[in-house]
PDB file of N, CA, C and O in Angstrom, chain B, residues numbered from 101:
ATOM      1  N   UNK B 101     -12.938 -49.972  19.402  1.00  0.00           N
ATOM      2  CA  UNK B 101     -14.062 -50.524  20.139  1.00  0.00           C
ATOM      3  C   UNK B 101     -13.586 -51.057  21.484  1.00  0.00           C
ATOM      4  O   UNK B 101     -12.408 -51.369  21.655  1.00  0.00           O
ATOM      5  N   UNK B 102     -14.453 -51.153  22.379  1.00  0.00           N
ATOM      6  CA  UNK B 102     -14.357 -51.609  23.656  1.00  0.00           C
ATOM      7  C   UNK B 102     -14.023 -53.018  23.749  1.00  0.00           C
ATOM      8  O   UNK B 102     -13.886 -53.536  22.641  1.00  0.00           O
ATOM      9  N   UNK B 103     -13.845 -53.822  24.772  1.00  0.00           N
ATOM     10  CA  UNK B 103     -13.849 -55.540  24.119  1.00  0.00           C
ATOM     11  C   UNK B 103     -15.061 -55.793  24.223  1.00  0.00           C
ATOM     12  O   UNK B 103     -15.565 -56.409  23.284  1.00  0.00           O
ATOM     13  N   UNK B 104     -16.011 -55.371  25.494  1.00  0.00           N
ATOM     14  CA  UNK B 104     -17.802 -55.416  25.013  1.00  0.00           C
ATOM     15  C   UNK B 104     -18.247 -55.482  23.708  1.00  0.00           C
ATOM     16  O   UNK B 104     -18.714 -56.419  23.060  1.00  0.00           O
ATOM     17  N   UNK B 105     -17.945 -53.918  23.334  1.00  0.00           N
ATOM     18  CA  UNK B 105     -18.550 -53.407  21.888  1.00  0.00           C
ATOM     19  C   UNK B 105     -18.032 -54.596  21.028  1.00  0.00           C
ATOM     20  O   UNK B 105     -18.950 -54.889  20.261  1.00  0.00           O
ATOM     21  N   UNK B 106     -16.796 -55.532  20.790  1.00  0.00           N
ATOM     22  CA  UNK B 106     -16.273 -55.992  19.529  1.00  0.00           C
ATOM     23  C   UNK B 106     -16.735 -57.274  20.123  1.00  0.00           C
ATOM     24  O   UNK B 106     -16.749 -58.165  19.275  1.00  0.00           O
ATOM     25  N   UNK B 107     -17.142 -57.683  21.379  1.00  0.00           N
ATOM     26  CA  UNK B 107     -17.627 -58.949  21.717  1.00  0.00           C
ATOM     27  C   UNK B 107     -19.066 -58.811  21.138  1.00  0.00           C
ATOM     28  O   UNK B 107     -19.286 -59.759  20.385  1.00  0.00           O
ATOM     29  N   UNK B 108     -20.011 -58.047  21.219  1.00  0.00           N
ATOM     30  CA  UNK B 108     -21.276 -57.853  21.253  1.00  0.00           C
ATOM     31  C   UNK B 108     -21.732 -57.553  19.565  1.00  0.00           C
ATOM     32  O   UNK B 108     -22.869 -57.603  19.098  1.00  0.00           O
ATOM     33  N   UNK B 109     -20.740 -57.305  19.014  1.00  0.00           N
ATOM     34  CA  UNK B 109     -20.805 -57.319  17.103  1.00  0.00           C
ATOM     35  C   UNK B 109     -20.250 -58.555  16.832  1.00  0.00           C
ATOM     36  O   UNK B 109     -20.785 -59.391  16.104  1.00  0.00           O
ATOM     37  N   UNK B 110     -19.203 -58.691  17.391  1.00  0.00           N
ATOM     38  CA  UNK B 110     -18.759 -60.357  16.583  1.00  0.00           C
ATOM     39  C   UNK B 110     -20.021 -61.514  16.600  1.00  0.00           C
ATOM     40  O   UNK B 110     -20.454 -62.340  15.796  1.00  0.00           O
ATOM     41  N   UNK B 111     -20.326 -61.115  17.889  1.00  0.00           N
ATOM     42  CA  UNK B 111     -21.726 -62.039  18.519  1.00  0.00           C
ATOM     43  C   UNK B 111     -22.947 -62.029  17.404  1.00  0.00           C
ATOM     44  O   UNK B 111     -23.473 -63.024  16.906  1.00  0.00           O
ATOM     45  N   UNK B 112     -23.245 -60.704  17.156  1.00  0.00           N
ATOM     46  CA  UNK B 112     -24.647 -60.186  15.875  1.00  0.00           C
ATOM     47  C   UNK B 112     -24.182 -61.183  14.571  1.00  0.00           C
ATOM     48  O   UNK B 112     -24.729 -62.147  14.037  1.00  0.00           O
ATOM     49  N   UNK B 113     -22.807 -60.417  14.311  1.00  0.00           N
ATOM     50  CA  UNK B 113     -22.484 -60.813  13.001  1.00  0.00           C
ATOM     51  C   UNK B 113     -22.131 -62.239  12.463  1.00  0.00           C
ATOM     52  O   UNK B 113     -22.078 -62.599  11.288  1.00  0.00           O
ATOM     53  N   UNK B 114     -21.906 -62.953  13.580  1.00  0.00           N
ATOM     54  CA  UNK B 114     -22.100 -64.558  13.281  1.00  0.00           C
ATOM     55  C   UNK B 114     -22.766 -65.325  12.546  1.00  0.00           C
ATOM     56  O   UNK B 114     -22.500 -66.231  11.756  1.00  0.00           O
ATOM     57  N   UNK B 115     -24.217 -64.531  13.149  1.00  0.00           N
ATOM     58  CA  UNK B 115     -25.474 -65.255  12.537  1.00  0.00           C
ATOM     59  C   UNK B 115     -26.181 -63.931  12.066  1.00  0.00           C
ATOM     60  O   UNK B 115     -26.556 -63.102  12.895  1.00  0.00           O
ATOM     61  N   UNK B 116     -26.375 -63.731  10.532  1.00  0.00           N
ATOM     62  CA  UNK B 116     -26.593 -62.066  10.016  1.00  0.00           C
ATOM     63  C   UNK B 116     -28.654 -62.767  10.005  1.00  0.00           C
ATOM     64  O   UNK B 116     -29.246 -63.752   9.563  1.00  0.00           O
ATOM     65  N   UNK B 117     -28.965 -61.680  10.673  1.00  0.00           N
ATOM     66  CA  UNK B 117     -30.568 -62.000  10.147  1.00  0.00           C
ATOM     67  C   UNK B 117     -31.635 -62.849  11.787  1.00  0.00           C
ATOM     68  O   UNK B 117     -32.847 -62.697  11.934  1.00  0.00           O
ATOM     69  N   UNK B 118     -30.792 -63.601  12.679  1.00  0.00           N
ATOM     70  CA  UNK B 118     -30.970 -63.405  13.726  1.00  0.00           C
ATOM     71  C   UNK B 118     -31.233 -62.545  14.780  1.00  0.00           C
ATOM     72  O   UNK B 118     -30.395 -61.773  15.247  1.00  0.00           O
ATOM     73  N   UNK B 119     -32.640 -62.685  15.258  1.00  0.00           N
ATOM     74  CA  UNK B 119     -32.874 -61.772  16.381  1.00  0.00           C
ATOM     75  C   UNK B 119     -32.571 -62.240  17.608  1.00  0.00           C
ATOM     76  O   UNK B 119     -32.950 -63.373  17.907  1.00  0.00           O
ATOM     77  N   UNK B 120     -31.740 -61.354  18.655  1.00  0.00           N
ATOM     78  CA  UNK B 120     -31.463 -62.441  19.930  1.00  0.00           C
ATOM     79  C   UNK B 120     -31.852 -61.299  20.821  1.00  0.00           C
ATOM     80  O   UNK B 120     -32.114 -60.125  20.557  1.00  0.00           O
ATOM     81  N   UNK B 121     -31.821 -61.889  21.817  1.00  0.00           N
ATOM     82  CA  UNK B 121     -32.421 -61.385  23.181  1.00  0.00           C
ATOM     83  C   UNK B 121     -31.427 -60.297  23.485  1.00  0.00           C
ATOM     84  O   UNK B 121     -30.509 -60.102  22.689  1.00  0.00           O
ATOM     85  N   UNK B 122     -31.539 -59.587  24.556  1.00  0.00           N
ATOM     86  CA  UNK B 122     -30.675 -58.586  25.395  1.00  0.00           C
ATOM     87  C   UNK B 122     -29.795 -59.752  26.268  1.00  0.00           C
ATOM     88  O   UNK B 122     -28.579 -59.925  26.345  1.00  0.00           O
ATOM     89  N   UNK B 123     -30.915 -60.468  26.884  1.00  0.00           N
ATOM     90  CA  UNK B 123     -29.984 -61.207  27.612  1.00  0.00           C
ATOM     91  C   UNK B 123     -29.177 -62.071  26.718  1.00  0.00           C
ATOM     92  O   UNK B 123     -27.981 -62.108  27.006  1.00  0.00           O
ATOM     93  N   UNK B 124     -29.575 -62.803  25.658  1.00  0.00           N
ATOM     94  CA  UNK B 124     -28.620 -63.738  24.654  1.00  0.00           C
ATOM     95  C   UNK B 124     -27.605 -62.547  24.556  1.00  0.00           C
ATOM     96  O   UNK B 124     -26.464 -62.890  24.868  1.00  0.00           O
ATOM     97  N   UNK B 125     -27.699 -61.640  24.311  1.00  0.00           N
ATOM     98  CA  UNK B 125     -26.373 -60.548  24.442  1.00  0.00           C
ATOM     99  C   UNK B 125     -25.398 -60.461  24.991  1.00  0.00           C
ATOM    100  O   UNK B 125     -24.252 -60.633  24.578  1.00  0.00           O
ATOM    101  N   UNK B 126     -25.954 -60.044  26.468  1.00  0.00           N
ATOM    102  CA  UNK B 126     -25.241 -60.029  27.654  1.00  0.00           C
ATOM    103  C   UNK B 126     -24.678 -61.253  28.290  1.00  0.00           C
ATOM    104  O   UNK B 126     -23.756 -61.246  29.106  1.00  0.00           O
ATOM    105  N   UNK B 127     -25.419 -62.494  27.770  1.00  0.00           N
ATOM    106  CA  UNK B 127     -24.099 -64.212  28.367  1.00  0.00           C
ATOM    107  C   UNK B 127     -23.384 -64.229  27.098  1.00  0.00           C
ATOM    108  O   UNK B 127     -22.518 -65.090  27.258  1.00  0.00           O
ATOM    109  N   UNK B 128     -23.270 -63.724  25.869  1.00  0.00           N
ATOM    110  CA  UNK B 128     -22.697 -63.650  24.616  1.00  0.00           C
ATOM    111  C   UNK B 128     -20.880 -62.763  25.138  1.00  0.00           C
ATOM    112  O   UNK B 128     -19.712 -63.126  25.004  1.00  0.00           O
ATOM    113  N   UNK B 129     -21.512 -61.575  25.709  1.00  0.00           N
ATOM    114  CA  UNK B 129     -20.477 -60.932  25.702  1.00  0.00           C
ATOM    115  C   UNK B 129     -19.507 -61.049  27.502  1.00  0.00           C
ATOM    116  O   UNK B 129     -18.328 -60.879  27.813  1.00  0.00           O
ATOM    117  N   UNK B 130     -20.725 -61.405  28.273  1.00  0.00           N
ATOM    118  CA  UNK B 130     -19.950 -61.381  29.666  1.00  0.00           C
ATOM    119  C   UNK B 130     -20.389 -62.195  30.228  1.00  0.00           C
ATOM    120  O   UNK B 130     -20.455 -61.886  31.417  1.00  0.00           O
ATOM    121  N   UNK B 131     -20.912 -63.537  29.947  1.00  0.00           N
ATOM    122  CA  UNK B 131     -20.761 -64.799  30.797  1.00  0.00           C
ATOM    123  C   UNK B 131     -22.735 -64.689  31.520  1.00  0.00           C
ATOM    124  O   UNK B 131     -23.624 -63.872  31.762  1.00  0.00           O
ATOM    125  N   UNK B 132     -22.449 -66.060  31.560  1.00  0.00           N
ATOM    126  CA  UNK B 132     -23.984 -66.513  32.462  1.00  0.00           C
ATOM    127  C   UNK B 132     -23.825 -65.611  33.488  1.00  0.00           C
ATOM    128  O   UNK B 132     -22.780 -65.298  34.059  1.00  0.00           O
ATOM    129  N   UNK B 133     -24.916 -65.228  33.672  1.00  0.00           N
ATOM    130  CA  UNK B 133     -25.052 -64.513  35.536  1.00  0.00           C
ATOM    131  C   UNK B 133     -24.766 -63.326  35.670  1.00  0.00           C
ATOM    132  O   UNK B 133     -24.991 -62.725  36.720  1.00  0.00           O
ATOM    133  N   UNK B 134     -24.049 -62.610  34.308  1.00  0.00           N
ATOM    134  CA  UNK B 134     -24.159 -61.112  34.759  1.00  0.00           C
ATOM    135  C   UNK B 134     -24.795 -60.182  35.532  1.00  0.00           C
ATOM    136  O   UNK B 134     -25.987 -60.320  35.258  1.00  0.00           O
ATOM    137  N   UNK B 135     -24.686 -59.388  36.274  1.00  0.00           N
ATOM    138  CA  UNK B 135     -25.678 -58.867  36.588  1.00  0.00           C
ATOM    139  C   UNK B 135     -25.670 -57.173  35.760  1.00  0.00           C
ATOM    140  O   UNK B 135     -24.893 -56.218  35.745  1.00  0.00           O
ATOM    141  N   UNK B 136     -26.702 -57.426  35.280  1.00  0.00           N
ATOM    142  CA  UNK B 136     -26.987 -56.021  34.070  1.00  0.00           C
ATOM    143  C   UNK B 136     -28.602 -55.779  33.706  1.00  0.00           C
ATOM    144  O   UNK B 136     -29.459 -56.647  33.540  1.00  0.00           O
ATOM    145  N   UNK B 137     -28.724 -54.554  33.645  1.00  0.00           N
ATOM    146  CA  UNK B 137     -29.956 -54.205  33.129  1.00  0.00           C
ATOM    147  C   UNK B 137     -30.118 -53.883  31.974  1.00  0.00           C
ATOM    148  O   UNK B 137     -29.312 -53.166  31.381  1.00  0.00           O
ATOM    149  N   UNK B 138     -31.447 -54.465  31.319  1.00  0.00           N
ATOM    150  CA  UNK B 138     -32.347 -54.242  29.732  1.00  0.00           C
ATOM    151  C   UNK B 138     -31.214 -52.828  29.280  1.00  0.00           C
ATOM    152  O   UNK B 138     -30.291 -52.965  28.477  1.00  0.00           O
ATOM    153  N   UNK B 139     -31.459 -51.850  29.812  1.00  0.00           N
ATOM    154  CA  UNK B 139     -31.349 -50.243  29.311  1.00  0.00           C
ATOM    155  C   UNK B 139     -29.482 -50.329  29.252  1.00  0.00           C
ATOM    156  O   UNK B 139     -28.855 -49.358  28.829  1.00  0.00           O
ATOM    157  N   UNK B 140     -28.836 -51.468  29.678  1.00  0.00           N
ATOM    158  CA  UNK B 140     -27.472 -51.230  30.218  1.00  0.00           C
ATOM    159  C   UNK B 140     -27.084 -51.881  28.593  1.00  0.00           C
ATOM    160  O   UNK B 140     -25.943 -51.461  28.406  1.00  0.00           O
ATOM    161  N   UNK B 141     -27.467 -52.644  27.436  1.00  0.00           N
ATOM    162  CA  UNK B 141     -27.238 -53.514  26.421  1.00  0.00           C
ATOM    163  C   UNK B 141     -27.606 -52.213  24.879  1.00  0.00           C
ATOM    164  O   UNK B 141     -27.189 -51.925  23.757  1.00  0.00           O
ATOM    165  N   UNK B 142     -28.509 -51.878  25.749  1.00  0.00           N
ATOM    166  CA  UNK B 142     -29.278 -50.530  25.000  1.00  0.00           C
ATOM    167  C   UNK B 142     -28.084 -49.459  24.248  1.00  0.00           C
ATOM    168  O   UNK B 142     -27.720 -49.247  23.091  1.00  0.00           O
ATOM    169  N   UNK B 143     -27.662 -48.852  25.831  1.00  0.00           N
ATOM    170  CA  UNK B 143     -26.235 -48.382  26.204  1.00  0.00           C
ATOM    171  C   UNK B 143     -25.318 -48.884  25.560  1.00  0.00           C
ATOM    172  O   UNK B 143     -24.551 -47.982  25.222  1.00  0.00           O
ATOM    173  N   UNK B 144     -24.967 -49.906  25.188  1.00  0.00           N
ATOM    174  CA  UNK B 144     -23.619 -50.885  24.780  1.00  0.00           C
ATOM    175  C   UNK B 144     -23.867 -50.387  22.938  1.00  0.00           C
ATOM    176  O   UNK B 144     -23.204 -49.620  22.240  1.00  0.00           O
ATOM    177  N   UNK B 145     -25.085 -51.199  22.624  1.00  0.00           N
ATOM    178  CA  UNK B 145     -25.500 -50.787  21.304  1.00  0.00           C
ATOM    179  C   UNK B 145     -25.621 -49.849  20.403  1.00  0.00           C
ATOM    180  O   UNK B 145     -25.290 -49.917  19.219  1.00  0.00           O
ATOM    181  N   UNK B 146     -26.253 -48.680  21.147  1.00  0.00           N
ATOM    182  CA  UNK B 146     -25.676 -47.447  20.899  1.00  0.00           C
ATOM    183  C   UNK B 146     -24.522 -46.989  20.847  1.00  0.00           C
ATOM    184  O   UNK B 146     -24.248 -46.286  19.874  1.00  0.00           O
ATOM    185  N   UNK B 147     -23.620 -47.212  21.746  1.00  0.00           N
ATOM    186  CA  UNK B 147     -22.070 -46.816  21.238  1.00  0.00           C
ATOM    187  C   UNK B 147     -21.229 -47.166  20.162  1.00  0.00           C
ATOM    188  O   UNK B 147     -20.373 -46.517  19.560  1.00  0.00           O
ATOM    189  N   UNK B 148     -21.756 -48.634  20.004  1.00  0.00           N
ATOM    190  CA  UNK B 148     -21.331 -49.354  19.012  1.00  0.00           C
ATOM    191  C   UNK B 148     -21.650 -48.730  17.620  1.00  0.00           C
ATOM    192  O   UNK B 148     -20.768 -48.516  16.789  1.00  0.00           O
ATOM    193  N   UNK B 149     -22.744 -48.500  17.455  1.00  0.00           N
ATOM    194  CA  UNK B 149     -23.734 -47.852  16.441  1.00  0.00           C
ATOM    195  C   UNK B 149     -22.953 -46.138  16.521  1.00  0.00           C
ATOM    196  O   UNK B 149     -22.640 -45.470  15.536  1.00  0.00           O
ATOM    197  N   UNK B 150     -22.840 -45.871  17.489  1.00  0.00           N
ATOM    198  CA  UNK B 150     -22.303 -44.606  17.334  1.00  0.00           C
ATOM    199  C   UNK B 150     -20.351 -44.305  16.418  1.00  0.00           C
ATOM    200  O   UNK B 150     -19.830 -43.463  15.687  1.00  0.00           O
ATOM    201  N   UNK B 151     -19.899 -45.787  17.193  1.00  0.00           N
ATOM    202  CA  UNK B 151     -18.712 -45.414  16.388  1.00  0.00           C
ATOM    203  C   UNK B 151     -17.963 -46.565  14.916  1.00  0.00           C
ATOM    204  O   UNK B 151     -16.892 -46.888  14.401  1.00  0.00           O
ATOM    205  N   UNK B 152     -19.456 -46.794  14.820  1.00  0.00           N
ATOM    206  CA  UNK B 152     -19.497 -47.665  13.374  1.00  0.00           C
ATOM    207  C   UNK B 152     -19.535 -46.856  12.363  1.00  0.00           C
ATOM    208  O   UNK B 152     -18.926 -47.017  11.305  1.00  0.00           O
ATOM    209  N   UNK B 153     -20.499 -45.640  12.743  1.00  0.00           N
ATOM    210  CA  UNK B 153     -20.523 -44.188  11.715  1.00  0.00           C
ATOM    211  C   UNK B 153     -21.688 -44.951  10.385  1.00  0.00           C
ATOM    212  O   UNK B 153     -22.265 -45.889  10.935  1.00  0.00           O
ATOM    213  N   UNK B 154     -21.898 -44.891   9.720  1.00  0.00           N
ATOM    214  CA  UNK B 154     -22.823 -44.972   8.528  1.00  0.00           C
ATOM    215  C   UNK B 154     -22.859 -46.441   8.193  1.00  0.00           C
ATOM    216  O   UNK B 154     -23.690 -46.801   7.359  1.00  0.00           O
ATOM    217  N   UNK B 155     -21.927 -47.481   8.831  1.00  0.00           N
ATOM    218  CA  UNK B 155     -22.447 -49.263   8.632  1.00  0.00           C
ATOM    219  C   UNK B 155     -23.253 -49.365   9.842  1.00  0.00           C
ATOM    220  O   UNK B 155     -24.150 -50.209   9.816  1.00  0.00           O
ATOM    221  N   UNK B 156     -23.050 -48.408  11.289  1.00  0.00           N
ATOM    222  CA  UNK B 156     -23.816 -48.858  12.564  1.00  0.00           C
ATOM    223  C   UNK B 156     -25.222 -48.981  12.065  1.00  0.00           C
ATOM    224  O   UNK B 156     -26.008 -49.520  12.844  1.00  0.00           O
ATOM    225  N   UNK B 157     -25.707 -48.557  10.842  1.00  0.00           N
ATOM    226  CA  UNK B 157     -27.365 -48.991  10.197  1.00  0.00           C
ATOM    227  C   UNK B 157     -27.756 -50.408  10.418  1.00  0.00           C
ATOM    228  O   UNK B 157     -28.852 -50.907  10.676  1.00  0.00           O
ATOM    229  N   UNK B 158     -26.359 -51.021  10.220  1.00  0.00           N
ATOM    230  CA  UNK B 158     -26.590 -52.421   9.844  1.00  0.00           C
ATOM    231  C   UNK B 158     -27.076 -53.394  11.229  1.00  0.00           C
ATOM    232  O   UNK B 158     -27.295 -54.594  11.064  1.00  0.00           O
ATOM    233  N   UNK B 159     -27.208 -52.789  12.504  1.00  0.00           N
ATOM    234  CA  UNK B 159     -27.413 -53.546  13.293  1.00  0.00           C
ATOM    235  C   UNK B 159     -28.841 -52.590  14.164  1.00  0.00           C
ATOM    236  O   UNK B 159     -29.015 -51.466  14.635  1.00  0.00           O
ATOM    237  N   UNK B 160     -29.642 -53.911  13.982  1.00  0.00           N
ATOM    238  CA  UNK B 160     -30.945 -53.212  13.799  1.00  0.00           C
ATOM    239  C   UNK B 160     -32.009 -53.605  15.074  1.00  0.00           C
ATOM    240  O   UNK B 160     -32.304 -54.788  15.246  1.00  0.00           O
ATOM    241  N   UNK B 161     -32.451 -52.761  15.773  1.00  0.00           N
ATOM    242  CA  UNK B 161     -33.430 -52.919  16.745  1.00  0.00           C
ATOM    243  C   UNK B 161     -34.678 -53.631  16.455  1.00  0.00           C
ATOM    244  O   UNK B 161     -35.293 -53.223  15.470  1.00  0.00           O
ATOM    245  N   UNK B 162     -35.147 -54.552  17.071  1.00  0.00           N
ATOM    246  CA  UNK B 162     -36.144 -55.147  16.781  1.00  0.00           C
ATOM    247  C   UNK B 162     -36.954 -54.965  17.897  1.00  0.00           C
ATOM    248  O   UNK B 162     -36.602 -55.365  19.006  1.00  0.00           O
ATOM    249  N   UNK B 163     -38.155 -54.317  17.672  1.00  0.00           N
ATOM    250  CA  UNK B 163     -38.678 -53.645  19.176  1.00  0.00           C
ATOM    251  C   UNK B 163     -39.527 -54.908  19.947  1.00  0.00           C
ATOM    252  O   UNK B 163     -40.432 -55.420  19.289  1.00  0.00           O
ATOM    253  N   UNK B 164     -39.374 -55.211  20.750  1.00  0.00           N
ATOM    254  CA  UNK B 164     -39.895 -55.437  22.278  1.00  0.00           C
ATOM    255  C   UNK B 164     -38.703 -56.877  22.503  1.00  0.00           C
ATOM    256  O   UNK B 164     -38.896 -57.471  23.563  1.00  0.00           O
ATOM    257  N   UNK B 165     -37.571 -57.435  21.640  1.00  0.00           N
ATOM    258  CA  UNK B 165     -37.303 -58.766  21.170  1.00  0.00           C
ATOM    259  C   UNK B 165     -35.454 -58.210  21.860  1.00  0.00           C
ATOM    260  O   UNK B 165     -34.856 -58.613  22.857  1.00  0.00           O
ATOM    261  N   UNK B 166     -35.070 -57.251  20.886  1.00  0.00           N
ATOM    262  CA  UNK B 166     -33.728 -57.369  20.736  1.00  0.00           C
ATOM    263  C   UNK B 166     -33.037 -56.376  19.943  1.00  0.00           C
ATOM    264  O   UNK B 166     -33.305 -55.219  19.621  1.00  0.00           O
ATOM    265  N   UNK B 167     -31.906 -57.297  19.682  1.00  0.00           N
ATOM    266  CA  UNK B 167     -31.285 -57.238  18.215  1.00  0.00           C
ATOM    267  C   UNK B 167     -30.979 -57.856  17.133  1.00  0.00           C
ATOM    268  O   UNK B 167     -30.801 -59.073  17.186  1.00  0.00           O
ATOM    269  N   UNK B 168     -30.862 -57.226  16.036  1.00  0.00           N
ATOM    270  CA  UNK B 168     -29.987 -58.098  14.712  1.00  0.00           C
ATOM    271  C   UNK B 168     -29.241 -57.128  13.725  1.00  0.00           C
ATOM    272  O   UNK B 168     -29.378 -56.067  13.115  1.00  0.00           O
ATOM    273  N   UNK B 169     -28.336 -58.194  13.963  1.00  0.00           N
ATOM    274  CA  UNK B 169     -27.282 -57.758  12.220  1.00  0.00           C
ATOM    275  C   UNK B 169     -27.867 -58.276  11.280  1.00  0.00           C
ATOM    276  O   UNK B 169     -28.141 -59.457  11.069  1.00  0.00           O
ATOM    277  N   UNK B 170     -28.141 -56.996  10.469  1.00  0.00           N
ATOM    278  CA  UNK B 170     -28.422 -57.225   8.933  1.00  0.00           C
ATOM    279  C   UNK B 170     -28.020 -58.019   7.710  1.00  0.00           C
ATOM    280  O   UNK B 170     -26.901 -57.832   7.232  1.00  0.00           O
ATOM    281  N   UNK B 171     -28.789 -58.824   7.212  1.00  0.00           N
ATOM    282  CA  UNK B 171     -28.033 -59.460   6.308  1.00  0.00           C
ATOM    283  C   UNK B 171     -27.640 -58.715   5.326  1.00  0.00           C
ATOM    284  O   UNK B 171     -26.938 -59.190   4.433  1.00  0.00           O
TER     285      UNK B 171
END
């Protein structure tokens, strides 16, 4: 994993069942003030999900809100 990708799961998996923002994401993994777009976290998530292989299920889109790791 990227240090994003393992910043941005350690972040989910903290609190399993929590929905957080894109932006709670993005100061999670790279500090207040980033400058990043909605579709750029999207991007991050998907990769993550892509090289989790058959657990990436576990981290789950919550549409118009975010994300969450599954309890």
């Amino acid at each position: 994993l990227t240090s994003s990708e393992f910043k941005a799961l350690y972040f989910l998996m903290k609190r399993p069942g929590w929905v957080f923002t894109r932006y709670q994401i993005v100061e999670a993994v790279h500090g207040a003030n980033y400058p990043v777009t909605d579709r750029s976290v999207d991007v991050l998530i998907a990769g993550l999900r892509k090289k989790m292989g058959s657990v990436g299920t576990y981290i789950e889109t919550v549409r118009g809100i975010g994300y969450r790791f599954q309890e």
